[in-house]
Coordinates of N, CA and C in Angstrom, one line a residue:
M194 N -76.2 54.3 -5.9 CA -77.2 53.9 -6.9 C -77.4 52.4 -6.8
T195 N -76.4 51.6 -6.5 CA -76.7 50.2 -6.4 C -77.6 49.8 -5.2
V196 N -77.5 50.6 -4.1 CA -78.4 50.3 -3.0 C -79.8 50.6 -3.4
F197 N -80.1 51.7 -4.2 CA -81.4 52.0 -4.7 C -81.9 50.9 -5.5
L198 N -81.1 50.4 -6.4 CA -81.5 49.3 -7.3 C -81.8 48.0 -6.5
R199 N -81.0 47.7 -5.5 CA -81.3 46.6 -4.7 C -82.6 46.7 -3.9
I200 N -82.9 47.9 -3.4 CA -84.2 48.1 -2.7 C -85.3 48.0 -3.7
L201 N -85.2 48.6 -4.9 CA -86.2 48.5 -5.9 C -86.5 47.1 -6.3
G202 N -85.4 46.3 -6.5 CA -85.5 44.9 -6.9 C -86.2 44.1 -5.8
Q203 N -85.9 44.4 -4.6 CA -86.5 43.7 -3.5 C -88.0 44.0 -3.4
L204 N -88.4 45.3 -3.6 CA -89.8 45.7 -3.6 C -90.6 45.0 -4.7
I205 N -90.0 44.9 -5.9 CA -90.6 44.2 -7.0 C -90.8 42.7 -6.6
L206 N -89.7 42.1 -6.0 CA -89.8 40.7 -5.6 C -90.9 40.5 -4.6
I207 N -91.0 41.4 -3.7 CA -92.1 41.3 -2.6 C -93.4 41.4 -3.3
L208 N -93.6 42.3 -4.2 CA -95.0 42.3 -4.9 C -95.3 41.1 -5.7
V209 N -94.3 40.5 -6.4 CA -94.5 39.3 -7.1 C -94.8 38.1 -6.1
G210 N -94.0 38.1 -5.0 CA -94.2 37.0 -4.0 C -95.6 37.1 -3.4
Y211 N -96.1 38.4 -3.1 CA -97.4 38.5 -2.6 C -98.5 38.1 -3.6
A212 N -98.3 38.4 -4.8 CA -99.3 38.0 -5.8 C -99.3 36.5 -5.9
V213 N -98.2 35.8 -5.9 CA -98.1 34.4 -6.0 C -98.8 33.8 -4.7
A214 N -98.5 34.3 -3.6 CA -99.1 33.8 -2.3 C -100.6 34.0 -2.4
S215 N -101.1 35.0 -2.9 CA -102.6 35.2 -3.0 C -103.2 34.2 -4.0
V216 N -102.6 33.9 -5.1 CA -103.1 32.9 -6.0 C -103.0 31.5 -5.4
V217 N -102.0 31.2 -4.7 CA -101.9 29.9 -4.0 C -102.9 29.7 -3.0
A218 N -103.1 30.8 -2.2 CA -104.2 30.7 -1.1 C -105.6 30.5 -1.8
S219 N -105.8 31.3 -2.9 CA -107.1 31.1 -3.6 C -107.3 29.7 -4.1
A220 N -106.2 29.2 -4.7 CA -106.3 27.8 -5.3 C -106.6 26.8 -4.2
F221 N -106.0 27.0 -3.0 CA -106.2 26.1 -1.9 C -107.7 26.2 -1.4
L222 N -108.2 27.4 -1.3 CA -109.6 27.6 -0.9 C -110.5 26.9 -1.9
H223 N -110.2 27.0 -3.2 CA -111.0 26.4 -4.2 C -111.0 24.9 -4.1
L224 N -109.8 24.4 -3.9 CA -109.6 22.9 -3.8 C -110.4 22.4 -2.7
I225 N -110.3 23.0 -1.5 CA -111.0 22.5 -0.4 C -112.5 22.6 -0.5
F226 N -113.0 23.8 -1.0 CA -114.5 24.0 -1.0 C -115.1 23.2 -2.2
L227 N -114.4 23.0 -3.3 CA -114.9 22.3 -4.4 C -115.0 20.8 -4.1
T228 N -114.0 20.3 -3.4 CA -114.1 18.9 -3.0 C -115.1 18.6 -2.0
S229 N -115.5 19.5 -1.2 CA -116.5 19.3 -0.2 C -117.9 19.6 -0.6
A230 N -118.0 20.1 -1.9 CA -119.3 20.5 -2.4 C -120.2 19.3 -2.9
G231 N -119.5 18.2 -3.1 CA -120.3 17.0 -3.4 C -120.6 16.8 -4.9
F232 N -119.8 17.3 -5.8 CA -120.0 17.2 -7.2 C -119.7 15.8 -7.7
E233 N -120.3 15.4 -8.8 CA -120.0 14.1 -9.4 C -118.7 14.1 -10.1
A234 N -118.1 13.0 -10.4 CA -116.9 12.9 -11.1 C -116.9 13.4 -12.5
E235 N -118.1 13.3 -13.2 CA -118.3 13.8 -14.5 C -118.2 15.3 -14.6
E236 N -118.6 16.0 -13.5 CA -118.6 17.4 -13.5 C -117.2 18.0 -13.2
A237 N -116.3 17.2 -12.7 CA -115.0 17.7 -12.2 C -114.2 18.5 -13.3
P238 N -114.1 18.0 -14.6 CA -113.3 18.7 -15.5 C -113.8 20.1 -15.8
V239 N -115.1 20.3 -15.9 CA -115.7 21.6 -16.2 C -115.5 22.5 -15.0
L240 N -115.7 22.0 -13.8 CA -115.5 22.8 -12.6 C -114.1 23.3 -12.4
V241 N -113.1 22.3 -12.7 CA -111.7 22.7 -12.5 C -111.3 23.7 -13.5
M242 N -111.7 23.5 -14.8 CA -111.3 24.5 -15.8 C -111.9 25.9 -15.5
G243 N -113.2 25.9 -15.1 CA -113.8 27.2 -14.7 C -113.1 27.9 -13.6
S244 N -112.7 27.1 -12.6 CA -111.9 27.6 -11.5 C -110.6 28.1 -11.9
V245 N -109.9 27.4 -12.7 CA -108.5 27.8 -13.1 C -108.5 29.0 -13.9
V246 N -109.4 29.1 -14.8 CA -109.5 30.2 -15.8 C -110.0 31.5 -15.2
F247 N -111.1 31.4 -14.4 CA -111.8 32.6 -13.9 C -111.8 32.8 -12.4
S248 N -112.2 31.8 -11.7 CA -112.5 31.9 -10.3 C -111.3 32.1 -9.4
I249 N -110.3 31.3 -9.7 CA -109.1 31.4 -8.8 C -108.4 32.7 -8.9
P250 N -108.2 33.3 -10.1 CA -107.6 34.6 -10.1 C -108.5 35.7 -9.5
F251 N -109.8 35.5 -9.7 CA -110.8 36.5 -9.2 C -110.8 36.5 -7.7
V252 N -110.8 35.3 -7.1 CA -110.8 35.2 -5.6 C -109.5 35.6 -5.1
A253 N -108.4 35.5 -5.9 CA -107.1 35.9 -5.4 C -107.1 37.4 -5.2
L254 N -107.8 38.1 -6.0 CA -107.9 39.6 -5.8 C -108.5 39.9 -4.4
F255 N -109.6 39.2 -4.0 CA -110.2 39.4 -2.7 C -109.3 38.9 -1.6
T256 N -108.6 37.8 -1.9 CA -107.6 37.3 -0.9 C -106.5 38.4 -0.6
A257 N -106.0 38.9 -1.7 CA -105.0 39.9 -1.5 C -105.5 41.2 -0.9
Y258 N -106.7 41.5 -1.1 CA -107.3 42.7 -0.6 C -107.5 42.6 1.0
F259 N -108.1 41.5 1.4 CA -108.4 41.3 2.8 C -107.1 41.0 3.6
A260 N -106.1 40.4 3.0 CA -104.9 40.0 3.8 C -103.8 41.1 3.7
F261 N -104.1 42.2 3.0 CA -103.0 43.1 2.7 C -102.3 43.7 4.0
L262 N -103.1 44.3 4.9 CA -102.5 44.9 6.1 C -101.7 44.0 7.0
P263 N -102.3 42.8 7.4 CA -101.5 41.9 8.2 C -100.3 41.3 7.4
A264 N -100.5 41.2 6.1 CA -99.3 40.6 5.4 C -98.2 41.7 5.3
V265 N -98.6 42.9 5.2 CA -97.5 44.0 5.1 C -96.7 44.0 6.4
V266 N -97.4 43.8 7.5 CA -96.7 43.8 8.8 C -95.8 42.5 8.9
A267 N -96.3 41.4 8.5 CA -95.5 40.1 8.5 C -94.3 40.2 7.6
I268 N -94.5 40.8 6.4 CA -93.4 40.9 5.4 C -92.4 41.9 5.9
G269 N -92.9 43.0 6.5 CA -92.0 44.0 7.0 C -91.1 43.5 8.1
I270 N -91.7 42.7 9.0 CA -90.9 42.1 10.1 C -89.9 41.2 9.5
G271 N -90.3 40.4 8.6 CA -89.4 39.4 7.9 C -88.3 40.1 7.2
E272 N -88.5 41.2 6.6 CA -87.5 42.0 5.9 C -86.5 42.6 6.9
I273 N -87.1 43.2 7.9 CA -86.2 43.9 8.9 C -85.3 42.9 9.6
L274 N -85.9 41.8 10.0 CA -85.1 40.7 10.7 C -84.3 39.9 9.8
G275 N -84.6 40.0 8.5 CA -83.8 39.1 7.6 C -84.2 37.7 7.7
A276 N -85.5 37.4 8.0 CA -85.9 36.0 8.2 C -86.0 35.4 6.9
R277 N -85.2 34.3 6.7 CA -85.2 33.6 5.4 C -85.7 32.1 5.6
D278 N -86.3 31.8 6.7 CA -86.7 30.5 7.0 C -88.1 30.3 6.6
W279 N -88.4 29.2 6.0 CA -89.8 28.9 5.6 C -90.8 28.8 6.7
L280 N -90.3 28.4 7.9 CA -91.1 28.3 9.1 C -91.7 29.6 9.5
Y281 N -90.9 30.7 9.5 CA -91.4 32.0 9.8 C -92.5 32.4 8.9
Y282 N -92.3 32.2 7.6 CA -93.4 32.6 6.6 C -94.6 31.8 6.7
S283 N -94.5 30.5 7.0 CA -95.7 29.7 7.2 C -96.5 30.0 8.5
I284 N -95.8 30.3 9.5 CA -96.4 30.8 10.8 C -97.1 32.1 10.5
A285 N -96.3 33.0 9.9 CA -96.8 34.4 9.6 C -98.0 34.3 8.7
G286 N -98.0 33.4 7.7 CA -99.2 33.2 6.9 C -100.4 32.7 7.6
G287 N -100.2 31.8 8.6 CA -101.3 31.3 9.4 C -101.9 32.5 10.3
V288 N -101.0 33.3 10.8 CA -101.4 34.5 11.6 C -102.2 35.5 10.7
V289 N -101.7 35.6 9.5 CA -102.5 36.5 8.5 C -103.8 35.9 8.2
G290 N -103.9 34.6 8.0 CA -105.2 34.0 7.9 C -106.1 34.2 9.1
A291 N -105.6 34.1 10.3 CA -106.4 34.3 11.5 C -106.8 35.7 11.6
C292 N -106.0 36.7 11.1 CA -106.4 38.1 11.1 C -107.5 38.3 10.1
V293 N -107.5 37.6 9.0 CA -108.6 37.8 8.1 C -109.9 37.2 8.7
I294 N -109.8 36.1 9.4 CA -111.0 35.6 10.0 C -111.5 36.6 11.1
A295 N -110.5 37.1 11.8 CA -110.9 38.1 12.9 C -111.6 39.3 12.3
L296 N -111.2 39.7 11.1 CA -111.8 40.8 10.4 C -113.3 40.6 10.2
F297 N -113.6 39.4 9.8 CA -115.0 39.0 9.6 C -115.7 38.6 10.9
W298 N -115.0 38.1 11.9 CA -115.6 37.7 13.1 C -116.2 38.9 13.8
F299 N -115.5 40.0 13.8 CA -116.0 41.2 14.6 C -116.9 42.1 13.7
Y300 N -117.1 41.8 12.5 CA -117.9 42.6 11.6 C -119.3 42.1 11.6
L301 N -120.2 43.0 12.1 CA -121.6 42.6 12.0 C -122.2 43.5 10.9
P302 N -122.7 42.9 9.8 CA -123.2 43.8 8.7 C -124.5 44.5 9.1
P303 N -124.6 45.7 8.7 CA -125.8 46.4 9.0 C -127.0 45.8 8.2
S304 N -128.0 45.5 8.9 CA -129.2 45.0 8.2 C -130.3 46.0 8.0
L305 N -130.7 46.2 6.8 CA -131.6 47.3 6.5 C -133.1 47.0 6.9
D306 N -133.4 45.7 7.1 CA -134.8 45.4 7.4 C -135.0 44.9 8.8
L307 N -134.2 45.4 9.8 CA -134.3 45.0 11.2 C -135.4 45.9 11.8
E308 N -136.2 45.2 12.6 CA -137.2 46.0 13.4 C -136.4 46.8 14.5
P309 N -137.0 47.9 14.9 CA -136.3 48.6 16.0 C -136.2 47.7 17.3
G310 N -135.0 47.7 17.8 CA -134.7 46.9 19.0 C -134.2 45.5 18.6
A311 N -134.2 45.1 17.4 CA -133.7 43.8 17.0 C -132.2 43.8 17.0
I312 N -131.6 42.6 17.2 CA -130.2 42.5 17.3 C -129.7 41.8 16.0
A313 N -128.7 42.4 15.4 CA -128.1 41.7 14.2 C -127.3 40.5 14.7
T314 N -127.3 39.5 13.9 CA -126.6 38.2 14.3 C -125.4 38.1 13.3
R315 N -124.4 37.4 13.8 CA -123.2 37.1 13.1 C -123.5 36.0 12.1
D316 N -122.9 36.0 11.0 CA -123.0 35.0 10.0 C -122.4 33.7 10.6
P317 N -123.2 32.6 10.6 CA -122.7 31.4 11.2 C -121.6 30.7 10.5
L318 N -121.4 31.1 9.2 CA -120.3 30.5 8.4 C -118.9 30.9 9.0
V319 N -118.9 32.1 9.6 CA -117.6 32.6 10.1 C -117.2 31.8 11.4
E320 N -118.2 31.3 12.1 CA -118.0 30.6 13.3 C -117.7 29.1 13.1
N321 N -117.8 28.6 11.9 CA -117.7 27.2 11.5 C -116.2 26.9 11.6
P322 N -115.8 25.9 12.4 CA -114.4 25.5 12.6 C -113.8 25.0 11.3
Y323 N -114.6 24.4 10.4 CA -114.1 24.0 9.1 C -113.6 25.2 8.3
V324 N -114.4 26.2 8.3 CA -114.0 27.5 7.6 C -112.8 28.1 8.2
L325 N -112.8 28.2 9.5 CA -111.7 28.8 10.3 C -110.4 28.1 9.9
S326 N -110.4 26.7 10.0 CA -109.1 26.0 9.7 C -108.7 26.1 8.2
T327 N -109.7 26.2 7.3 CA -109.4 26.3 5.9 C -108.8 27.6 5.6
V328 N -109.3 28.7 6.2 CA -108.7 30.0 5.9 C -107.3 30.1 6.5
I329 N -107.1 29.6 7.7 CA -105.7 29.6 8.3 C -104.8 28.7 7.5
G330 N -105.3 27.5 7.0 CA -104.5 26.7 6.1 C -104.1 27.4 4.8
A331 N -105.0 28.1 4.3 CA -104.7 28.9 3.1 C -103.6 29.9 3.3
G332 N -103.7 30.5 4.5 CA -102.7 31.5 4.9 C -101.3 30.8 5.1
I333 N -101.3 29.6 5.6 CA -100.0 28.9 5.8 C -99.4 28.6 4.4
L334 N -100.2 28.1 3.5 CA -99.7 27.8 2.1 C -99.3 29.0 1.4
G335 N -100.1 30.1 1.6 CA -99.7 31.4 1.0 C -98.4 31.9 1.5
G336 N -98.1 31.7 2.8 CA -96.9 32.1 3.4 C -95.7 31.3 2.8
I337 N -95.9 30.0 2.7 CA -94.9 29.1 2.1 C -94.6 29.5 0.6
A338 N -95.7 29.9 -0.1 CA -95.5 30.3 -1.5 C -94.7 31.6 -1.5
Y339 N -95.0 32.5 -0.6 CA -94.3 33.8 -0.5 C -92.8 33.5 -0.2
W340 N -92.6 32.6 0.7 CA -91.2 32.3 1.0 C -90.4 31.8 -0.2
A341 N -91.1 30.9 -1.0 CA -90.5 30.3 -2.2 C -90.1 31.4 -3.2
V342 N -90.9 32.5 -3.3 CA -90.6 33.5 -4.3 C -89.7 34.6 -3.7
A343 N -90.0 35.1 -2.6 CA -89.3 36.3 -2.1 C -88.7 36.2 -0.7
G344 N -89.3 35.3 0.1 CA -88.8 35.2 1.5 C -87.4 34.6 1.6
R345 N -87.0 33.8 0.7 CA -85.6 33.3 0.8 C -84.6 34.3 0.6
L346 N -84.9 35.5 0.1 CA -84.0 36.6 -0.1 C -84.3 37.8 0.8
A347 N -85.0 37.5 1.9 CA -85.4 38.6 2.8 C -84.2 39.3 3.4
G348 N -84.3 40.6 3.4 CA -83.2 41.4 3.9 C -82.1 41.6 2.9
G349 N -82.3 41.2 1.7 CA -81.3 41.3 0.7 C -80.9 42.7 0.2
W350 N -81.8 43.6 0.6 CA -81.6 45.0 0.2 C -80.4 45.6 1.1
R351 N -80.1 45.0 2.2 CA -79.1 45.5 3.1 C -77.7 45.2 2.6
S352 N -77.6 44.0 2.0 CA -76.3 43.5 1.6 C -76.5 42.7 0.3
R353 N -75.4 42.2 -0.2 CA -75.6 41.3 -1.4 C -76.3 40.0 -1.0
A354 N -77.4 39.8 -1.6 CA -78.3 38.6 -1.3 C -77.7 37.3 -1.7
T355 N -77.8 36.3 -0.8 CA -77.3 35.0 -1.1 C -78.4 34.0 -0.7
L356 N -78.5 32.9 -1.4 CA -79.4 31.9 -1.0 C -79.0 31.2 0.3
P357 N -79.9 30.8 1.2 CA -79.5 30.2 2.4 C -79.0 28.8 2.1
A358 N -78.2 28.3 3.0 CA -77.7 26.9 2.9 C -78.8 25.9 3.2
R359 N -78.8 24.8 2.5 CA -79.9 23.8 2.7 C -79.5 22.8 3.7

């Protein structure tokens, strides 16, 4: 029974860690894109409050949705190997961010108003190096946030979990 409770506790910890990682990645994306949008200093309080209250949690849902499958693989590998190092989760988060970019890189949306024989073009925003590095950076910060919540106790369902030595 105690093994079942340990596994259940670890699964709940993984879900909470994934939620926190999604919110941190969303907050990073907002921070980068709001600062590069060129707003005036007087507009900053209104923009920040609107982002904190509505936009960051809303975009976190999309972040969690698009990053789910690669994150499950990264978290599963971390749990099986018992990886408790922040470096593993930051690199895995960067790889998850790259996988999200790859998802949009190879997706060509169907265009309803194309002439017969016309070729659909990829959205140039996906090919922008600024956007690529920002999404990978959001993945790295999300991975570190996941490590702070759940990654430090990875593999704890196998034995009694202890915090790693500093």
